[in-house]
PDB file of C-alpha atoms in Angstrom:
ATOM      1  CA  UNK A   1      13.471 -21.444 -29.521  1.00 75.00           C
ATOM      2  CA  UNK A   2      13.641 -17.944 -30.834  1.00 93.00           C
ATOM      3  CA  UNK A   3      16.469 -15.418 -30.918  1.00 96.00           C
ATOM      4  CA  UNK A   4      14.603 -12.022 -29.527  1.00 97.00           C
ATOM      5  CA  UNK A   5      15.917  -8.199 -29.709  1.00 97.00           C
ATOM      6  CA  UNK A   6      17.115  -6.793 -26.727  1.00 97.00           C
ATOM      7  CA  UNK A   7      15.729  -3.087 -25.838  1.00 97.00           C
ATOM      8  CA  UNK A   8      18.181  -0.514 -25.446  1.00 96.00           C
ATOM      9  CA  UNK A   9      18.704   2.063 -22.721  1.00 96.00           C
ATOM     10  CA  UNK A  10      15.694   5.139 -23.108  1.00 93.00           C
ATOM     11  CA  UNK A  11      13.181   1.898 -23.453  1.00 95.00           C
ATOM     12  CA  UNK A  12      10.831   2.522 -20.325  1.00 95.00           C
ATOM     13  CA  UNK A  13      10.239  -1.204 -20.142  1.00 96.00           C
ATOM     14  CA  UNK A  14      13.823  -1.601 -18.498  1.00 97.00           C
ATOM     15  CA  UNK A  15      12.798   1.030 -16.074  1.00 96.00           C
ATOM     16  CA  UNK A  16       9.516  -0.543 -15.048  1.00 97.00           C
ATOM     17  CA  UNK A  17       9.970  -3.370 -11.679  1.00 98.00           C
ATOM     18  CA  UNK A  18       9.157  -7.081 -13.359  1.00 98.00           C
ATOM     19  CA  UNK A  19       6.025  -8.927 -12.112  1.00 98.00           C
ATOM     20  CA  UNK A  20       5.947 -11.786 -10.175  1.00 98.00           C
ATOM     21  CA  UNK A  21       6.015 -14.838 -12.154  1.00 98.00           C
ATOM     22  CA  UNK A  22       2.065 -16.912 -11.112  1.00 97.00           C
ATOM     23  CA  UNK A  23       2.379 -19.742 -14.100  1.00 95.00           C
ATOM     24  CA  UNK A  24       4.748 -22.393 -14.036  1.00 97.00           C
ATOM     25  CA  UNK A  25       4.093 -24.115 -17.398  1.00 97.00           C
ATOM     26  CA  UNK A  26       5.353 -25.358 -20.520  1.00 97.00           C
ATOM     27  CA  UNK A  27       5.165 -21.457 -21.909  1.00 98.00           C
ATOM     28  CA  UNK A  28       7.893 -20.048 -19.419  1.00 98.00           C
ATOM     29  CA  UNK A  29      10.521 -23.294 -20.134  1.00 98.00           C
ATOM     30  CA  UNK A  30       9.956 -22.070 -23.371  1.00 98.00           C
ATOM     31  CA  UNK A  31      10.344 -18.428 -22.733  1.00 98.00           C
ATOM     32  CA  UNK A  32      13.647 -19.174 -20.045  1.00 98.00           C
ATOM     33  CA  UNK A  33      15.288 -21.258 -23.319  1.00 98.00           C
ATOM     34  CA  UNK A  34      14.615 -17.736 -25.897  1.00 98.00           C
ATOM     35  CA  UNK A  35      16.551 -15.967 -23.014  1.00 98.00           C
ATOM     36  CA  UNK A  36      19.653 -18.623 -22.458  1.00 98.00           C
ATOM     37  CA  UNK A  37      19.495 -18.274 -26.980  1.00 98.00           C
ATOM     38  CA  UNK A  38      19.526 -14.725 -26.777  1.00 98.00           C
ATOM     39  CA  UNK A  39      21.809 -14.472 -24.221  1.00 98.00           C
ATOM     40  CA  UNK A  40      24.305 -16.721 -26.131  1.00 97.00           C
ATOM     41  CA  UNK A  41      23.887 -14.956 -29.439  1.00 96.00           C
ATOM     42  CA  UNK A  42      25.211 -11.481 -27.383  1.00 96.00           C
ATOM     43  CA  UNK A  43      27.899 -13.049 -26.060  1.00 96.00           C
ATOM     44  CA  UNK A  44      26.520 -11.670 -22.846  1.00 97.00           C
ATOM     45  CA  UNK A  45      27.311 -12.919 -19.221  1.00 97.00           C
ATOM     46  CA  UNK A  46      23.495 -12.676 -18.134  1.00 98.00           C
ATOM     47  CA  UNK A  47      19.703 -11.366 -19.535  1.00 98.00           C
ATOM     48  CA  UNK A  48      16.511 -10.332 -17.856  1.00 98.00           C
ATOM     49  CA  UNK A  49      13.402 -10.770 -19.238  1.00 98.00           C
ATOM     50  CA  UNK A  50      12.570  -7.322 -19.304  1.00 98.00           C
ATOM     51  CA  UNK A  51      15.964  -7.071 -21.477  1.00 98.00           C
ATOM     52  CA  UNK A  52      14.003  -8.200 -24.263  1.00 98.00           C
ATOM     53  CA  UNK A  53      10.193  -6.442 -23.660  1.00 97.00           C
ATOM     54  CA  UNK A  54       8.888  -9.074 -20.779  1.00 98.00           C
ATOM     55  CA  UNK A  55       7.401  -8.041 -17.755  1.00 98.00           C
ATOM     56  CA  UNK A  56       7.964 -11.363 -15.974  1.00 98.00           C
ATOM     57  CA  UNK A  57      10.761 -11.499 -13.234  1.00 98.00           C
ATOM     58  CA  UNK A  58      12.796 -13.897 -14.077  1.00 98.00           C
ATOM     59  CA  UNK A  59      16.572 -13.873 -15.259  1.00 98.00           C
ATOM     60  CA  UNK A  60      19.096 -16.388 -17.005  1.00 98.00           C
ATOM     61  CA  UNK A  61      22.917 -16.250 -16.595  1.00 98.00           C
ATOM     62  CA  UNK A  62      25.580 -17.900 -18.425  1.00 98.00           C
ATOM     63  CA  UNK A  63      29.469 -17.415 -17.645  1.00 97.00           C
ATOM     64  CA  UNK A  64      32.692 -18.244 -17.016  1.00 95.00           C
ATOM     65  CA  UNK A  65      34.385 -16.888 -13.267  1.00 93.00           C
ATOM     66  CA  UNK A  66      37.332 -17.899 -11.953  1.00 90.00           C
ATOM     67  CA  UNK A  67      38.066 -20.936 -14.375  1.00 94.00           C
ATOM     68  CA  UNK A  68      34.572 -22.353 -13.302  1.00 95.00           C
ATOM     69  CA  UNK A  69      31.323 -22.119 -15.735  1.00 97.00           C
ATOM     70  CA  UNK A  70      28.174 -20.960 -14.182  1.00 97.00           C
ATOM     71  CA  UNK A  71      24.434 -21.348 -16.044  1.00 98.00           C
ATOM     72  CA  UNK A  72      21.123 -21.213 -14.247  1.00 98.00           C
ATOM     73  CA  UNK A  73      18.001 -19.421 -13.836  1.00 98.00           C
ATOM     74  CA  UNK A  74      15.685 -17.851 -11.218  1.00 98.00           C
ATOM     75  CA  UNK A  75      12.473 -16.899 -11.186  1.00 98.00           C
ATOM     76  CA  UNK A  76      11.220 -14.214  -8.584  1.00 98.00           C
ATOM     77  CA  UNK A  77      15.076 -13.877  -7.511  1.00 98.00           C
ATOM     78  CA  UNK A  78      15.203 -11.509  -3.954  1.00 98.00           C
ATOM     79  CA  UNK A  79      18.821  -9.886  -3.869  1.00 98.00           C
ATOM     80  CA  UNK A  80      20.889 -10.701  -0.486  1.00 97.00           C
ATOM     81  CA  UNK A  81      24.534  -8.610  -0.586  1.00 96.00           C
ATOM     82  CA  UNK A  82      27.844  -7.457   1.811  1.00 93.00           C
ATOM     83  CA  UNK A  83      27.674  -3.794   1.877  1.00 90.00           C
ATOM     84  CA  UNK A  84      27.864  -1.663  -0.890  1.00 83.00           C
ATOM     85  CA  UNK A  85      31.342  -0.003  -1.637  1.00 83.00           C
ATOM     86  CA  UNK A  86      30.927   3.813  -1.124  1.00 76.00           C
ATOM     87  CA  UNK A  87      34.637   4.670  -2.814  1.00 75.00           C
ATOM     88  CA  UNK A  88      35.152   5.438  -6.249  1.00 75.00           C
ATOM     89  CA  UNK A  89      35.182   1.934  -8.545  1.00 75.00           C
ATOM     90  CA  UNK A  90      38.481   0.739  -9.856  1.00 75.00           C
ATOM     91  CA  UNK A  91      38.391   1.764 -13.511  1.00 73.00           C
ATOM     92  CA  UNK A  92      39.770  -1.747 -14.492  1.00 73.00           C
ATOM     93  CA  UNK A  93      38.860  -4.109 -11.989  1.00 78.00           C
ATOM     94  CA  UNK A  94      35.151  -2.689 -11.688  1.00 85.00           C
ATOM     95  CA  UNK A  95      34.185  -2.278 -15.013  1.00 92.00           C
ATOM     96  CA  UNK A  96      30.577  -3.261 -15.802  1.00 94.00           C
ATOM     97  CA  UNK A  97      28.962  -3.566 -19.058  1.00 95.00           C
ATOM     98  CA  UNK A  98      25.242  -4.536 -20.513  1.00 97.00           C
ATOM     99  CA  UNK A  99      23.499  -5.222 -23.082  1.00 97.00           C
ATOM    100  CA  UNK A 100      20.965  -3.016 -23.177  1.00 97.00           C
ATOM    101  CA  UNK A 101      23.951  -0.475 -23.319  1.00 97.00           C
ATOM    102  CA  UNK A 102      25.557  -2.211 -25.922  1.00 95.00           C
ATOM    103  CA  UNK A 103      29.401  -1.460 -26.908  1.00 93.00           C
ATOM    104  CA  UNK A 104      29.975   0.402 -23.609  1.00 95.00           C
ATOM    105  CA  UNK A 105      31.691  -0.407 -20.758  1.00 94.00           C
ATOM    106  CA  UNK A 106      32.219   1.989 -16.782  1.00 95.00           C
ATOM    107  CA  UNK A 107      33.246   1.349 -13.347  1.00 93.00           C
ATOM    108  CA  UNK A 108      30.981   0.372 -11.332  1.00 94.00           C
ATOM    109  CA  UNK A 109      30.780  -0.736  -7.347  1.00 91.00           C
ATOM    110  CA  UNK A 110      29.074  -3.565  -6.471  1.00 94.00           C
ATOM    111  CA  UNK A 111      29.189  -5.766  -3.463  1.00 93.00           C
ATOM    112  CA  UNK A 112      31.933  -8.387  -2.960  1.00 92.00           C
ATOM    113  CA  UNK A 113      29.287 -11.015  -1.730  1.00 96.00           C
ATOM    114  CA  UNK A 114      25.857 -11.388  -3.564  1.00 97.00           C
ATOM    115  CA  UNK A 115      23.296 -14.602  -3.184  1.00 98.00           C
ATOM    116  CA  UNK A 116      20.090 -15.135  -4.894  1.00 98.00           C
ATOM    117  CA  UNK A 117      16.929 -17.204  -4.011  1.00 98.00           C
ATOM    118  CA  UNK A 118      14.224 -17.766  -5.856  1.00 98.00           C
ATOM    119  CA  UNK A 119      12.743 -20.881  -7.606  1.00 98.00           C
ATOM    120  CA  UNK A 120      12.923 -22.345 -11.302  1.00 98.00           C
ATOM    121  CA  UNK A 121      10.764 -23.128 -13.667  1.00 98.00           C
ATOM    122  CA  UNK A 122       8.625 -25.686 -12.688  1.00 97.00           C
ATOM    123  CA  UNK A 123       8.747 -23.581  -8.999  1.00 97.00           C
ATOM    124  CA  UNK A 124      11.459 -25.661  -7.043  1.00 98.00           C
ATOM    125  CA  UNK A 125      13.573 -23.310  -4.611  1.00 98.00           C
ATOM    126  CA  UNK A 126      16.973 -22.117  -5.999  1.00 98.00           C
ATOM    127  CA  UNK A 127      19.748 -20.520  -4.347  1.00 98.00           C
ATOM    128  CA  UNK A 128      22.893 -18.666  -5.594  1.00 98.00           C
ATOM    129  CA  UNK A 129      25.438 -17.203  -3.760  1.00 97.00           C
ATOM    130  CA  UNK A 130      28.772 -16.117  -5.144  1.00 96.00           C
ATOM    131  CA  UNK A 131      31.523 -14.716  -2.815  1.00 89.00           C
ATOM    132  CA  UNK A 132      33.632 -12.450  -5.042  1.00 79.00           C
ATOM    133  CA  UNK A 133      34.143 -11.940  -9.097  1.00 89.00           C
ATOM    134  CA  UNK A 134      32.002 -11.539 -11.739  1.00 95.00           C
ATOM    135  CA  UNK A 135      28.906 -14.124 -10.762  1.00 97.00           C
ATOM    136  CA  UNK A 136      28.163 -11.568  -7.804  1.00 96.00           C
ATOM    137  CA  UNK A 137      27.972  -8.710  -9.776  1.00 96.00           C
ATOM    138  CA  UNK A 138      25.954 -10.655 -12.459  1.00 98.00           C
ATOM    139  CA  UNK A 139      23.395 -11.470 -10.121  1.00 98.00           C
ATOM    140  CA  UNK A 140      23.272  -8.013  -8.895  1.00 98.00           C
ATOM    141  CA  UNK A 141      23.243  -6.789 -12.380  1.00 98.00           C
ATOM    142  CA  UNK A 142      20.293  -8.958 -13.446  1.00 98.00           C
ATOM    143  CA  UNK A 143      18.135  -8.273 -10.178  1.00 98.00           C
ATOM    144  CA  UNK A 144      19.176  -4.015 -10.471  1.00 98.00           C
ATOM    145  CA  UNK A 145      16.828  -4.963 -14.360  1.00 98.00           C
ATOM    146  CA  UNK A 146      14.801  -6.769 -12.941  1.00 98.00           C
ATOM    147  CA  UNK A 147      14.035  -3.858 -10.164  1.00 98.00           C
ATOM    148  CA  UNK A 148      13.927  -1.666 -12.967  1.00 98.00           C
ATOM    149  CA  UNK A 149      17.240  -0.056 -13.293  1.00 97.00           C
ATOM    150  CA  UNK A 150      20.114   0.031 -15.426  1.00 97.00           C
ATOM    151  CA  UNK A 151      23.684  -0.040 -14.013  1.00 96.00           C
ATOM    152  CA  UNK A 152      24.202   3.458 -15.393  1.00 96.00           C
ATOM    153  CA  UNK A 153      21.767   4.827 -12.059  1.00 94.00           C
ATOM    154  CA  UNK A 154      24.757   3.300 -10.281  1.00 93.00           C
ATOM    155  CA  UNK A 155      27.444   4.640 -11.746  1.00 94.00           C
ATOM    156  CA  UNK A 156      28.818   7.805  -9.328  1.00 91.00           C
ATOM    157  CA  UNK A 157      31.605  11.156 -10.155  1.00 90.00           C
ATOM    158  CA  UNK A 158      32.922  11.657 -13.416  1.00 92.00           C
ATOM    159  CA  UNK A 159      31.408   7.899 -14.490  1.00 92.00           C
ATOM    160  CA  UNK A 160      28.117   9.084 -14.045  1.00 94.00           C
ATOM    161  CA  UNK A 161      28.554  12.080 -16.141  1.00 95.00           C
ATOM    162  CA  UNK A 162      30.325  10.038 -18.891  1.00 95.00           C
ATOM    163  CA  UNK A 163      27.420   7.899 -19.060  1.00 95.00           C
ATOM    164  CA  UNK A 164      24.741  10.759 -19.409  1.00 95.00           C
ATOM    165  CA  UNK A 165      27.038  12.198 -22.216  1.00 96.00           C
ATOM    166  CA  UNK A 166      27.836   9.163 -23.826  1.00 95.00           C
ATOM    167  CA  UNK A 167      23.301   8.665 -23.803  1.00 94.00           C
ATOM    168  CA  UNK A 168      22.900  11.464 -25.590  1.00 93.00           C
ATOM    169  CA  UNK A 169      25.460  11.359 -27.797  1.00 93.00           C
ATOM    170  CA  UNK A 170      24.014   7.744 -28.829  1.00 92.00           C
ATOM    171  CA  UNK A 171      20.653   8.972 -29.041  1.00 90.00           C
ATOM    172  CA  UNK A 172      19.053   6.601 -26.455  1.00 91.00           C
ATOM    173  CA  UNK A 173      17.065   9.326 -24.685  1.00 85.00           C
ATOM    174  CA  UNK A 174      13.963   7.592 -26.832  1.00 84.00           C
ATOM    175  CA  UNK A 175      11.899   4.906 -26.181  1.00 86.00           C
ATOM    176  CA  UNK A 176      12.259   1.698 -28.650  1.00 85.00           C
ATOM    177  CA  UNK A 177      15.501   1.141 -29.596  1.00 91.00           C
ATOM    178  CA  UNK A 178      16.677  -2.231 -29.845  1.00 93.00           C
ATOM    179  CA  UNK A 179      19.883  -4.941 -31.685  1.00 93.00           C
ATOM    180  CA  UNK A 180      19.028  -8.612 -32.658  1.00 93.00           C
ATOM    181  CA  UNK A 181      21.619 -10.337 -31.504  1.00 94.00           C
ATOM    182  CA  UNK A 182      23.759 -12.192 -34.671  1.00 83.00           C
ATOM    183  CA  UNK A 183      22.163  -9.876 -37.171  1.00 81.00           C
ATOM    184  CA  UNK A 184      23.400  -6.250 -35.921  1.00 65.00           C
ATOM    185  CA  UNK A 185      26.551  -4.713 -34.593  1.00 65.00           C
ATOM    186  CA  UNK A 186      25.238  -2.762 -31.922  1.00 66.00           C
ATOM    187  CA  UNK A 187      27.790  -0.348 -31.483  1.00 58.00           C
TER     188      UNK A 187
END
């Protein structure tokens, strides 16, 4: 099992929709374990493969909500959600980071309900639903990568305009910029 880098915003990879996964072998247990490693190594809450330069859709997750420990994976996840919130996010019960945005941290809305199906790795179905906290907005997190979009496209107001500021500031208006996780400080 390998540690890999994770890309960092300005990368088109995380703006480009993840394939369908076709092979169900020995190569993508493999691959699903270098994201759970990765994952771990950031301290991070969940990682999609395009996170770290694969096209494949598939996603890992890995946290702790509501005194209860969540861990799984889905392949080919499709996105069920409640309704959007169209108010401004509370800017400390909404906040949202990532790591492909490492180090910073905005409000963000997200639905209150959010389930997941899909199937694992050797292609059995998988479902996961999560009524409130942080798994829902983790799996709407890792699908939004998985579509091809960073939370930052979500972000709305003066967030938004933080964000685009903060971006350039950074640098990450180019593509290839990346952290190994337990060798860098990203920030």
């Amino acid at each position: 099992m390998a540690i890999r880098p994770i890309l960092i915003a300005g990368d088109p990879r995380l703006a480009t929709p993840a394939l369908p996964v076709t092979e169900f072998d020995d190569e993508l247990a493999a691959f699903v374990e270098d994201l759970f490693e990765t994952n771990t190594a950031a301290d991070g809450a969940g990682l999609a493969a395009n996170q770290i330069g694969d096209a494949r859709s598939v996603f890992v997750y890995d946290l702790v909500d509501a005194g209860v420990r969540h861990r799984g994976h889905v392949v080919n996840p499709v996105l069920e959600t409640s309704e959007l919130p169209e108010t401004m996010p509370d800017p400390d019960d909404d906040l949202e980071g990532c790591l492909s945005v490492p180090g910073e941290w905005f409000p963000t809305g997200r639905a209150g309900w959010a389930k997941v199906t899909g199937v694992d790795i050797s292609g059995a179905p998988v479902e996961v639903e999560a009524t409130t906290g942080l798994l829902a907005r983790c799996l709407q997190h890792e699908t939004d990568h998985l579509a091809g979009r960073l939370y930052l496209s979500r972000l709305i107001g003066r967030n938004q305009r933080a964000a685009r500021k903060m971006i350039k500031q950074r640098g990450w208006t180019e593509p290839g910029g990346s952290w190994l996780p337990g060798t860098e400080d990203p920030r």
